CSV table of C-alpha atoms in Angstrom, one decimal:
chain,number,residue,atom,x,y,z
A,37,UNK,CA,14.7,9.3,-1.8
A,38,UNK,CA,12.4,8.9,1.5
A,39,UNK,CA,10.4,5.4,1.6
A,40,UNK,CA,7.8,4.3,-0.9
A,41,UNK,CA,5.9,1.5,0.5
A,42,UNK,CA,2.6,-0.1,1.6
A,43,UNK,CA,1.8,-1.0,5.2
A,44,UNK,CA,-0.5,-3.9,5.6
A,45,UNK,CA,-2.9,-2.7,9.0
A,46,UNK,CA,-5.6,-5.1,8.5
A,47,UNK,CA,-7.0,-7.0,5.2
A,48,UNK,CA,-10.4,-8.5,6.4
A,49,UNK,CA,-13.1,-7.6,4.6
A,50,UNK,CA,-16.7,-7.2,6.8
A,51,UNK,CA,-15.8,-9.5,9.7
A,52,UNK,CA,-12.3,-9.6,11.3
A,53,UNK,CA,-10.7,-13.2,12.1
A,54,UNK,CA,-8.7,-14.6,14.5
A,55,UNK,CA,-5.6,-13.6,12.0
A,56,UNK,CA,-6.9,-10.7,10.0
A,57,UNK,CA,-8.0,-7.0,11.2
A,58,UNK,CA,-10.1,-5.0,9.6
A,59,UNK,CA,-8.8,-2.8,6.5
A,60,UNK,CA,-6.4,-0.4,7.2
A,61,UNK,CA,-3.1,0.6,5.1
A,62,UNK,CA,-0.7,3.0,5.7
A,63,UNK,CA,0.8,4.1,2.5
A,64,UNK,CA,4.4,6.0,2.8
A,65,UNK,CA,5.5,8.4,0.5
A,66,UNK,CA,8.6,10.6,0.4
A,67,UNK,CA,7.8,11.4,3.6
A,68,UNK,CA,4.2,11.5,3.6
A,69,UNK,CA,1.7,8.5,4.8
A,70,UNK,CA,-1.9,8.7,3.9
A,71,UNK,CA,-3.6,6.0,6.0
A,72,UNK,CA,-6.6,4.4,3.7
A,73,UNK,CA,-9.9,3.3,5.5
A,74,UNK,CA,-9.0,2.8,8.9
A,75,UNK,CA,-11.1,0.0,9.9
A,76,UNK,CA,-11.2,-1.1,13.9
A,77,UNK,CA,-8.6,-2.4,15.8
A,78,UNK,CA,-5.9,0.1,13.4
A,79,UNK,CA,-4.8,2.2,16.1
A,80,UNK,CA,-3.1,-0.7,17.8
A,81,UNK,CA,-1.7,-2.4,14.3
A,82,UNK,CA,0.0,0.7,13.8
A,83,UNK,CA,1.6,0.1,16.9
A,84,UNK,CA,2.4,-3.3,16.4
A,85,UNK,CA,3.8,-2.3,12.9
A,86,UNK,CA,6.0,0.3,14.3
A,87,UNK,CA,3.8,3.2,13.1
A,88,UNK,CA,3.3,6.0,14.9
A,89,UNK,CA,0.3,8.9,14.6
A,90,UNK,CA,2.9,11.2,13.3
A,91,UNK,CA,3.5,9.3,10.4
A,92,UNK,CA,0.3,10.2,9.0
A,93,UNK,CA,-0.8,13.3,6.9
A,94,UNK,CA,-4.1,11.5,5.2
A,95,UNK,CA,-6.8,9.5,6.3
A,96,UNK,CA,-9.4,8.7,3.3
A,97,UNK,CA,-12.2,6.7,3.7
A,98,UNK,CA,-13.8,5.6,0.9
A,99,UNK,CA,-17.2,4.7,2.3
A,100,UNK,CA,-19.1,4.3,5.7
A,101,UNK,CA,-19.3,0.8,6.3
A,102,UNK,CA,-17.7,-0.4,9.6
A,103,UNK,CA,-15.1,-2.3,8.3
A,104,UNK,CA,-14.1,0.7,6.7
A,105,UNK,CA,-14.0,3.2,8.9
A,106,UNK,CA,-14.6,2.2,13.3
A,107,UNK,CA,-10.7,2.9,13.3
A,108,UNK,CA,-11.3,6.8,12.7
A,109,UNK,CA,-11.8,7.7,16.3
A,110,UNK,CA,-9.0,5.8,17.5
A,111,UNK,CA,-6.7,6.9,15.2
A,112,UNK,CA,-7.7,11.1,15.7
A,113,UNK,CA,-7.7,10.8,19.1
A,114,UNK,CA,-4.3,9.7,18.6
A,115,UNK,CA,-3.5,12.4,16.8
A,116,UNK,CA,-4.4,14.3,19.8
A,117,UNK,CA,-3.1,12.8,22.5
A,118,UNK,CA,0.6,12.2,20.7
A,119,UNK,CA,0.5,16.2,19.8
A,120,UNK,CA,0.6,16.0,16.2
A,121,UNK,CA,1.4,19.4,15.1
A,122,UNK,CA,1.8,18.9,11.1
A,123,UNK,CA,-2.0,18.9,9.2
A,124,UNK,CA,-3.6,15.3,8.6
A,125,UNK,CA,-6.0,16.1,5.5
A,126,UNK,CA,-9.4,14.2,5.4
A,127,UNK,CA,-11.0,12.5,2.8
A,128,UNK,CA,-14.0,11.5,3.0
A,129,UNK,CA,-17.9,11.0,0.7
A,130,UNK,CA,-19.4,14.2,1.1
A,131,UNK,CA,-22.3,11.9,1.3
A,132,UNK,CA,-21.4,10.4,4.4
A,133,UNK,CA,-20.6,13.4,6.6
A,134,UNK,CA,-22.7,12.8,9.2
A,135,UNK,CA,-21.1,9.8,9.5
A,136,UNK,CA,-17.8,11.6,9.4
A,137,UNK,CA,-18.7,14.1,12.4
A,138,UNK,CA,-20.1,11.2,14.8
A,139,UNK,CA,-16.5,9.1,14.0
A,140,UNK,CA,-14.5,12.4,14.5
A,141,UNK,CA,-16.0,13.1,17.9
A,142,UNK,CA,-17.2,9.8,18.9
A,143,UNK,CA,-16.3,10.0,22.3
A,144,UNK,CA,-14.7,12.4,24.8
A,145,UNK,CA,-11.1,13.9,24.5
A,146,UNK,CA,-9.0,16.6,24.4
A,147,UNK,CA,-9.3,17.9,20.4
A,148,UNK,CA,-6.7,18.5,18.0
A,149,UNK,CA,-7.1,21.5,15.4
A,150,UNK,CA,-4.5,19.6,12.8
A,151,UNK,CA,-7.8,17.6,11.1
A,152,UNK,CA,-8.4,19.3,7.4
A,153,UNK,CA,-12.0,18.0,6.3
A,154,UNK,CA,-11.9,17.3,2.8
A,155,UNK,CA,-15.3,15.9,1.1
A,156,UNK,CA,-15.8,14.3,-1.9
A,157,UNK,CA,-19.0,14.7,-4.4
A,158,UNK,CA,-19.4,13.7,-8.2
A,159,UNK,CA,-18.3,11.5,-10.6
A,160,UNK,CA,-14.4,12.4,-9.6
A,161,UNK,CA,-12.6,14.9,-7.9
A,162,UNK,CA,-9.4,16.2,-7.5
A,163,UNK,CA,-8.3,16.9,-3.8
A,164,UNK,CA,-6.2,19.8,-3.3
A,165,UNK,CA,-2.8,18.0,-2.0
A,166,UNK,CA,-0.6,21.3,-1.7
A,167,UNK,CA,3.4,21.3,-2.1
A,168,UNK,CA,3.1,17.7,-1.9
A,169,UNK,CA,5.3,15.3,-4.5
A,170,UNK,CA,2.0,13.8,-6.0
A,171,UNK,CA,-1.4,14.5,-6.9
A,172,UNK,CA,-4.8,12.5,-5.3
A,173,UNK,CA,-8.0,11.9,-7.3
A,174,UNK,CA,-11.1,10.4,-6.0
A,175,UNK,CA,-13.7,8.2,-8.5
A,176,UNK,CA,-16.6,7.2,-8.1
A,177,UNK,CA,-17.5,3.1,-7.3
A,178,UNK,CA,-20.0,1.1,-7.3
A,179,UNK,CA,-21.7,-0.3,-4.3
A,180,UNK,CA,-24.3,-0.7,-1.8
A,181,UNK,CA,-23.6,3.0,-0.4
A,182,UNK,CA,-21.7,5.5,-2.4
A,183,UNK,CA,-17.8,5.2,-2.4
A,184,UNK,CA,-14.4,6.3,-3.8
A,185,UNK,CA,-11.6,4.8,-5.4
A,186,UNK,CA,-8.1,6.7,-5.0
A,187,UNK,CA,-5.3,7.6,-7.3
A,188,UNK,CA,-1.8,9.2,-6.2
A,189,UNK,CA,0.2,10.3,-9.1
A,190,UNK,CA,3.8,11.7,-9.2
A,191,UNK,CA,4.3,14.4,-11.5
A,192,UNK,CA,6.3,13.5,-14.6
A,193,UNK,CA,10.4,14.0,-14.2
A,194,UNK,CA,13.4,14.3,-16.3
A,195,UNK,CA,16.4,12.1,-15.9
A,196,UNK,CA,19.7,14.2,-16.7
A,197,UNK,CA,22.2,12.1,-19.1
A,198,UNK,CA,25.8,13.1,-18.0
A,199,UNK,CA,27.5,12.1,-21.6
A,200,UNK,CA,24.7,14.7,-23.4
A,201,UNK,CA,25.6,17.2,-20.8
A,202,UNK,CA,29.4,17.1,-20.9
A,203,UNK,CA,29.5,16.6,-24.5
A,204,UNK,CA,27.8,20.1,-24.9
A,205,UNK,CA,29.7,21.8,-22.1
A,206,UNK,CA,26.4,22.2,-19.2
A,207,UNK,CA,28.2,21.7,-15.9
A,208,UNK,CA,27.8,22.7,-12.5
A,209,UNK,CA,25.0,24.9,-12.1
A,210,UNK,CA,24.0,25.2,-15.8
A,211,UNK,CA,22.6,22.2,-14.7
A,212,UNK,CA,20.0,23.2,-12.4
A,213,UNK,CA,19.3,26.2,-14.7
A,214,UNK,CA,19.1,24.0,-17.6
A,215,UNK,CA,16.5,21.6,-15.6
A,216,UNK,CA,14.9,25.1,-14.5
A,217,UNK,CA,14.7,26.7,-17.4
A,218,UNK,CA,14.5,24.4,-20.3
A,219,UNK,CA,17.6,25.8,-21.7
A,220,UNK,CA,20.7,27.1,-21.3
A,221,UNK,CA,24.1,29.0,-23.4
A,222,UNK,CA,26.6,26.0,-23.9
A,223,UNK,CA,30.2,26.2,-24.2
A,224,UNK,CA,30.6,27.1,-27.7
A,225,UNK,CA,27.7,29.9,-27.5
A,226,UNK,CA,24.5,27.9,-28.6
A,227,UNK,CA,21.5,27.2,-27.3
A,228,UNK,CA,21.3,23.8,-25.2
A,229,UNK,CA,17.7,22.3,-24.3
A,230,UNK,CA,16.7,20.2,-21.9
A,231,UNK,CA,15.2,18.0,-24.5
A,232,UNK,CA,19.0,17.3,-25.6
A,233,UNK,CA,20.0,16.2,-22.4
A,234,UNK,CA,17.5,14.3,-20.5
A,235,UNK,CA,15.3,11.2,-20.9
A,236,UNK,CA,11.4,11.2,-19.6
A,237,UNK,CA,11.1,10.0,-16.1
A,238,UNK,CA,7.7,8.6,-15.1
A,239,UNK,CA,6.4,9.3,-12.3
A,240,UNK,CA,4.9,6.7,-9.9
A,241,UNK,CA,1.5,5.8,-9.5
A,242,UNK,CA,-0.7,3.9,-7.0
A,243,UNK,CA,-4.6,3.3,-7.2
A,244,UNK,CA,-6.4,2.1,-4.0
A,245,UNK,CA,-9.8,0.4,-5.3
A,246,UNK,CA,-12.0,-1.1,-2.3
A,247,UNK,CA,-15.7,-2.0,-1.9
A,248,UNK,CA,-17.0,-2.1,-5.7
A,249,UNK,CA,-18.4,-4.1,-8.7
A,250,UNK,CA,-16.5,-3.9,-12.0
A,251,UNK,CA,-17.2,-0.4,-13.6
A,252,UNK,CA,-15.3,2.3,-15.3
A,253,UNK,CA,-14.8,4.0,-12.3
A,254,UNK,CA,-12.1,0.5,-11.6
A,255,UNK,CA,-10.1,1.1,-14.8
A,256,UNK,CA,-9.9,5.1,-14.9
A,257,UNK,CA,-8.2,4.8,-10.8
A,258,UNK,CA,-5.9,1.6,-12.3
A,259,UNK,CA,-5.2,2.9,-15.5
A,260,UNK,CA,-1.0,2.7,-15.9
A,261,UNK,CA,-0.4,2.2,-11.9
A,262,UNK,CA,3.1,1.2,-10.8
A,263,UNK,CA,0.8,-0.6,-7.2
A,264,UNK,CA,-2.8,-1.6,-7.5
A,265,UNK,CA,-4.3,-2.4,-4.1
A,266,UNK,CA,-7.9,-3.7,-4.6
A,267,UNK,CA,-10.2,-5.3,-2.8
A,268,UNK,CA,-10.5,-9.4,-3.9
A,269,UNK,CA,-13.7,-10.5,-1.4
A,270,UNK,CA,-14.5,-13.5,-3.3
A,271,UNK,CA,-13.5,-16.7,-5.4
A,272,UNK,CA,-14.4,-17.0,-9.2
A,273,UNK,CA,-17.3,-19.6,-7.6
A,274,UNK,CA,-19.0,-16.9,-5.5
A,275,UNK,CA,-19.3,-14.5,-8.2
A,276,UNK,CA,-23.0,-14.1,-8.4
A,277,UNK,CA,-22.5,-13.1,-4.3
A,278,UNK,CA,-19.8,-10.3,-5.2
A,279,UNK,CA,-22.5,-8.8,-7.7
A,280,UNK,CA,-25.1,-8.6,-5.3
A,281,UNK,CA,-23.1,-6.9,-2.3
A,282,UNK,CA,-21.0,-4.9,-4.7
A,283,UNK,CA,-17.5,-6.6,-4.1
A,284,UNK,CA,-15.0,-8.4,-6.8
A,285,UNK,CA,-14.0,-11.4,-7.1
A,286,UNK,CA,-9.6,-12.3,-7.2
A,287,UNK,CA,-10.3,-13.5,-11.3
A,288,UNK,CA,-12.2,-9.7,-11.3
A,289,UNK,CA,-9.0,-8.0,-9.6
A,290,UNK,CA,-6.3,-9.8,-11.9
A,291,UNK,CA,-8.3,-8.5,-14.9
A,292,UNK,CA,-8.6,-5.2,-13.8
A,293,UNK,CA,-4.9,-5.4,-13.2
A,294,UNK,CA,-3.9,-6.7,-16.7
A,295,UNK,CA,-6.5,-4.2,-18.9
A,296,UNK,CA,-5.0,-1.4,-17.0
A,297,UNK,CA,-1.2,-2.6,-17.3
A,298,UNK,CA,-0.4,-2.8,-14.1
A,299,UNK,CA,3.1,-3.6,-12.4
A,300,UNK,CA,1.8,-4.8,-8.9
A,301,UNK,CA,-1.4,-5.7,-8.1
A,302,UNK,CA,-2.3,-6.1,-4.1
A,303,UNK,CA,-5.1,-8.6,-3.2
A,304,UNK,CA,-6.7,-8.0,-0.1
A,305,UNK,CA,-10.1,-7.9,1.8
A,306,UNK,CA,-10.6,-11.3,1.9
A,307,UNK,CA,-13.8,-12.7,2.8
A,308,UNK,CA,-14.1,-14.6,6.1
A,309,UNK,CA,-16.0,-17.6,4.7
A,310,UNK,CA,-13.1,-18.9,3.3
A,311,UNK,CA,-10.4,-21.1,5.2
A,312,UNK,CA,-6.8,-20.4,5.6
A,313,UNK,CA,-5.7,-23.6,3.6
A,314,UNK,CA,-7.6,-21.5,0.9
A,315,UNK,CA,-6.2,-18.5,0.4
A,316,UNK,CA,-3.9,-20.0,-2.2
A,317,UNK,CA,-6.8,-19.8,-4.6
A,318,UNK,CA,-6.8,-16.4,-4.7
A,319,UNK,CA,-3.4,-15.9,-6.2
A,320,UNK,CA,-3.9,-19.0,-8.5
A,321,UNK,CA,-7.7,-17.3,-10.4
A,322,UNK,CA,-5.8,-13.7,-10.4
A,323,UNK,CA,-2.6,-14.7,-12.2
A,324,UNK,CA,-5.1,-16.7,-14.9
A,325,UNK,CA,-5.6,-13.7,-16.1
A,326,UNK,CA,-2.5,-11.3,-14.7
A,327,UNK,CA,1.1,-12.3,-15.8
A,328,UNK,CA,2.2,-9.4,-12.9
A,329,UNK,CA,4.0,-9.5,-9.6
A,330,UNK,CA,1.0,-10.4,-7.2
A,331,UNK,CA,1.4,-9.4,-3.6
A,332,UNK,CA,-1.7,-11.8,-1.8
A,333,UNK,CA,-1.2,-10.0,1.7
A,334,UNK,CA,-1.6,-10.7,5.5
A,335,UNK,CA,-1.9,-8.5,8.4
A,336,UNK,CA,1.6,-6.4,9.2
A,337,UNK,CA,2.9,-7.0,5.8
A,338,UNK,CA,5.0,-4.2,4.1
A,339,UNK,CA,5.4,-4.2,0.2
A,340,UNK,CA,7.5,-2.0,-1.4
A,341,UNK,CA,7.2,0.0,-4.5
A,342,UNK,CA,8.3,-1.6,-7.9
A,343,UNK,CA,11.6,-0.2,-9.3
A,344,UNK,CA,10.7,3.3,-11.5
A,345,UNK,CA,9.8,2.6,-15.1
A,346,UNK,CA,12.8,3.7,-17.3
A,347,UNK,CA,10.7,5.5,-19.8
């Protein structure tokens, strides 16, 4: 199976520091990389984490603040320049398309034809990924200006169970017809189904949850996710400063992580008021609450999916 994995661009949240970019996070997926709110300065940490413009077939923004979204011109006029030839798919509030159109063609070059706009309006919507091995829904947050969580979803699988199979005679491509099909003639002339020889395979899910409060739209994207990746501004003390300027707090993250069972929860977007010798206190108020693996990240880090859920 092709890489599964997070890239770590930048994980600032309004201000860069002298050690963290702005946001930016390149996702990988059986071949596929959707690159999540490319904040300035990603064009070159893309570089610097081996990346390349061709080893992205999404952006999605999920709102129109700077931090969030300076990176986009960089990053399309790479796509140009390196001769992308595959389509990159935009996602994007519907709200904020003017926004969209001055990042798009914020300066002069030669343009690419590969970008496929795709806006975002309502509660939640379903973007329209194609032949690709997973699904992508948008939700509605809460914040200052309107913005979108995201959810990728693998379909559902079956896992085959050779014993089952062999002890009912399915073998070579009965197989693939019985996977096909849901059912096949066995050996002694009766009717084998696919529910006889296989277990349920899960399919992997990651949420993406940035600039919000705490609102449904938080548990609907992180709801049974393999990877959360959410935004953790502030500390547990600051709390009453995360509700006015629409951001969570790390204890707020871990919680959100453990009602919506999650396997992996991501902190990131880490205000700059806080020292380095600090950051330590983010991990320690989100597992008070979250008894999961807990990736607290830095700039260029990679994290990898967690092994598949057996059923």
């Amino acid at each position: 199976m092709s890489a599964r994995d997070l890239t770590v661009l930048g994980s600032a949240s309004a201000v860069p520091t002298k050690t963290r970019n702005h946001n930016g996070y390149l996702l990988r997926w059986d071949g596929h990389g959707l690159l999540f709110d490319p904040g300035e300065g990603t064009q070159r940490q893309m570089t610097r984490a081996g990346l390349s413009a061709h080893d992205v077939t999404w952006i999605c923004v999920t709102h129109f603040h700077g931090d969030h979204c300076l990176g986009v011109p960089g990053v399309v006029q790479r796509i140009a320049r390196d001769g992308v030839e595959h389509p990159v798919d935009a996602a994007f509030p519907a709200s904020g398309a003017r926004y969209w159109e001055r990042l798009r063609h914020a300066s002069v070059f030669r343009d690419t034809d590969v970008i496929r706009e795709r806006p975002v309006a309502g509660d939640r919507a379903v973007l329209d990924t194609g032949d690709a091995p997973f699904t992508l829904v948008a939700r509605r947050l809460s914040h200052p200006v309107e913005a979108y969580g995201y959810r990728l979803a693998e379909p559902d699988g079956v896992t085959m169970l050779p014993e089952r199979l062999a002890a009912r005679g399915v073998r070579g491509p009965d197989v693939r017809r019985l996977q096909a099909d849901g059912h096949v003639t066995g050996a002694d002339g009766t009717t084998v189904t696919l529910d006889e020889c296989s277990v349920r395979r899960p399919g992997q899910k990651v949420a993406f949850v940035m600039d919000t409060r705490m609102c449904d739209g938080v548990g609907e994207l992180a709801e049974g996710v393999d990877m959360l990746v959410i935004e953790s501004t502030f500390l547990d003390a600051d709390a009453g400063l995360a509700a006015e300027y629409g951001h969570l707090t790390a204890a707020q993250a871990g919680k959100a992580a453990a009602d919506a069972g999650v396997r992996t929860l991501v902190l990131t977007h880490f205000s700059e008021r806080y020292r380095a010798d600090e950051e330590h206190r983010f991990r320690d108020e989100a597992a008070a609450v979250f008894d999961g693996e807990i990736a607290l990240v830095h700039d260029l880090d990679r994290v990898s999916m967690p092994p598949r859920r057996k059923t």
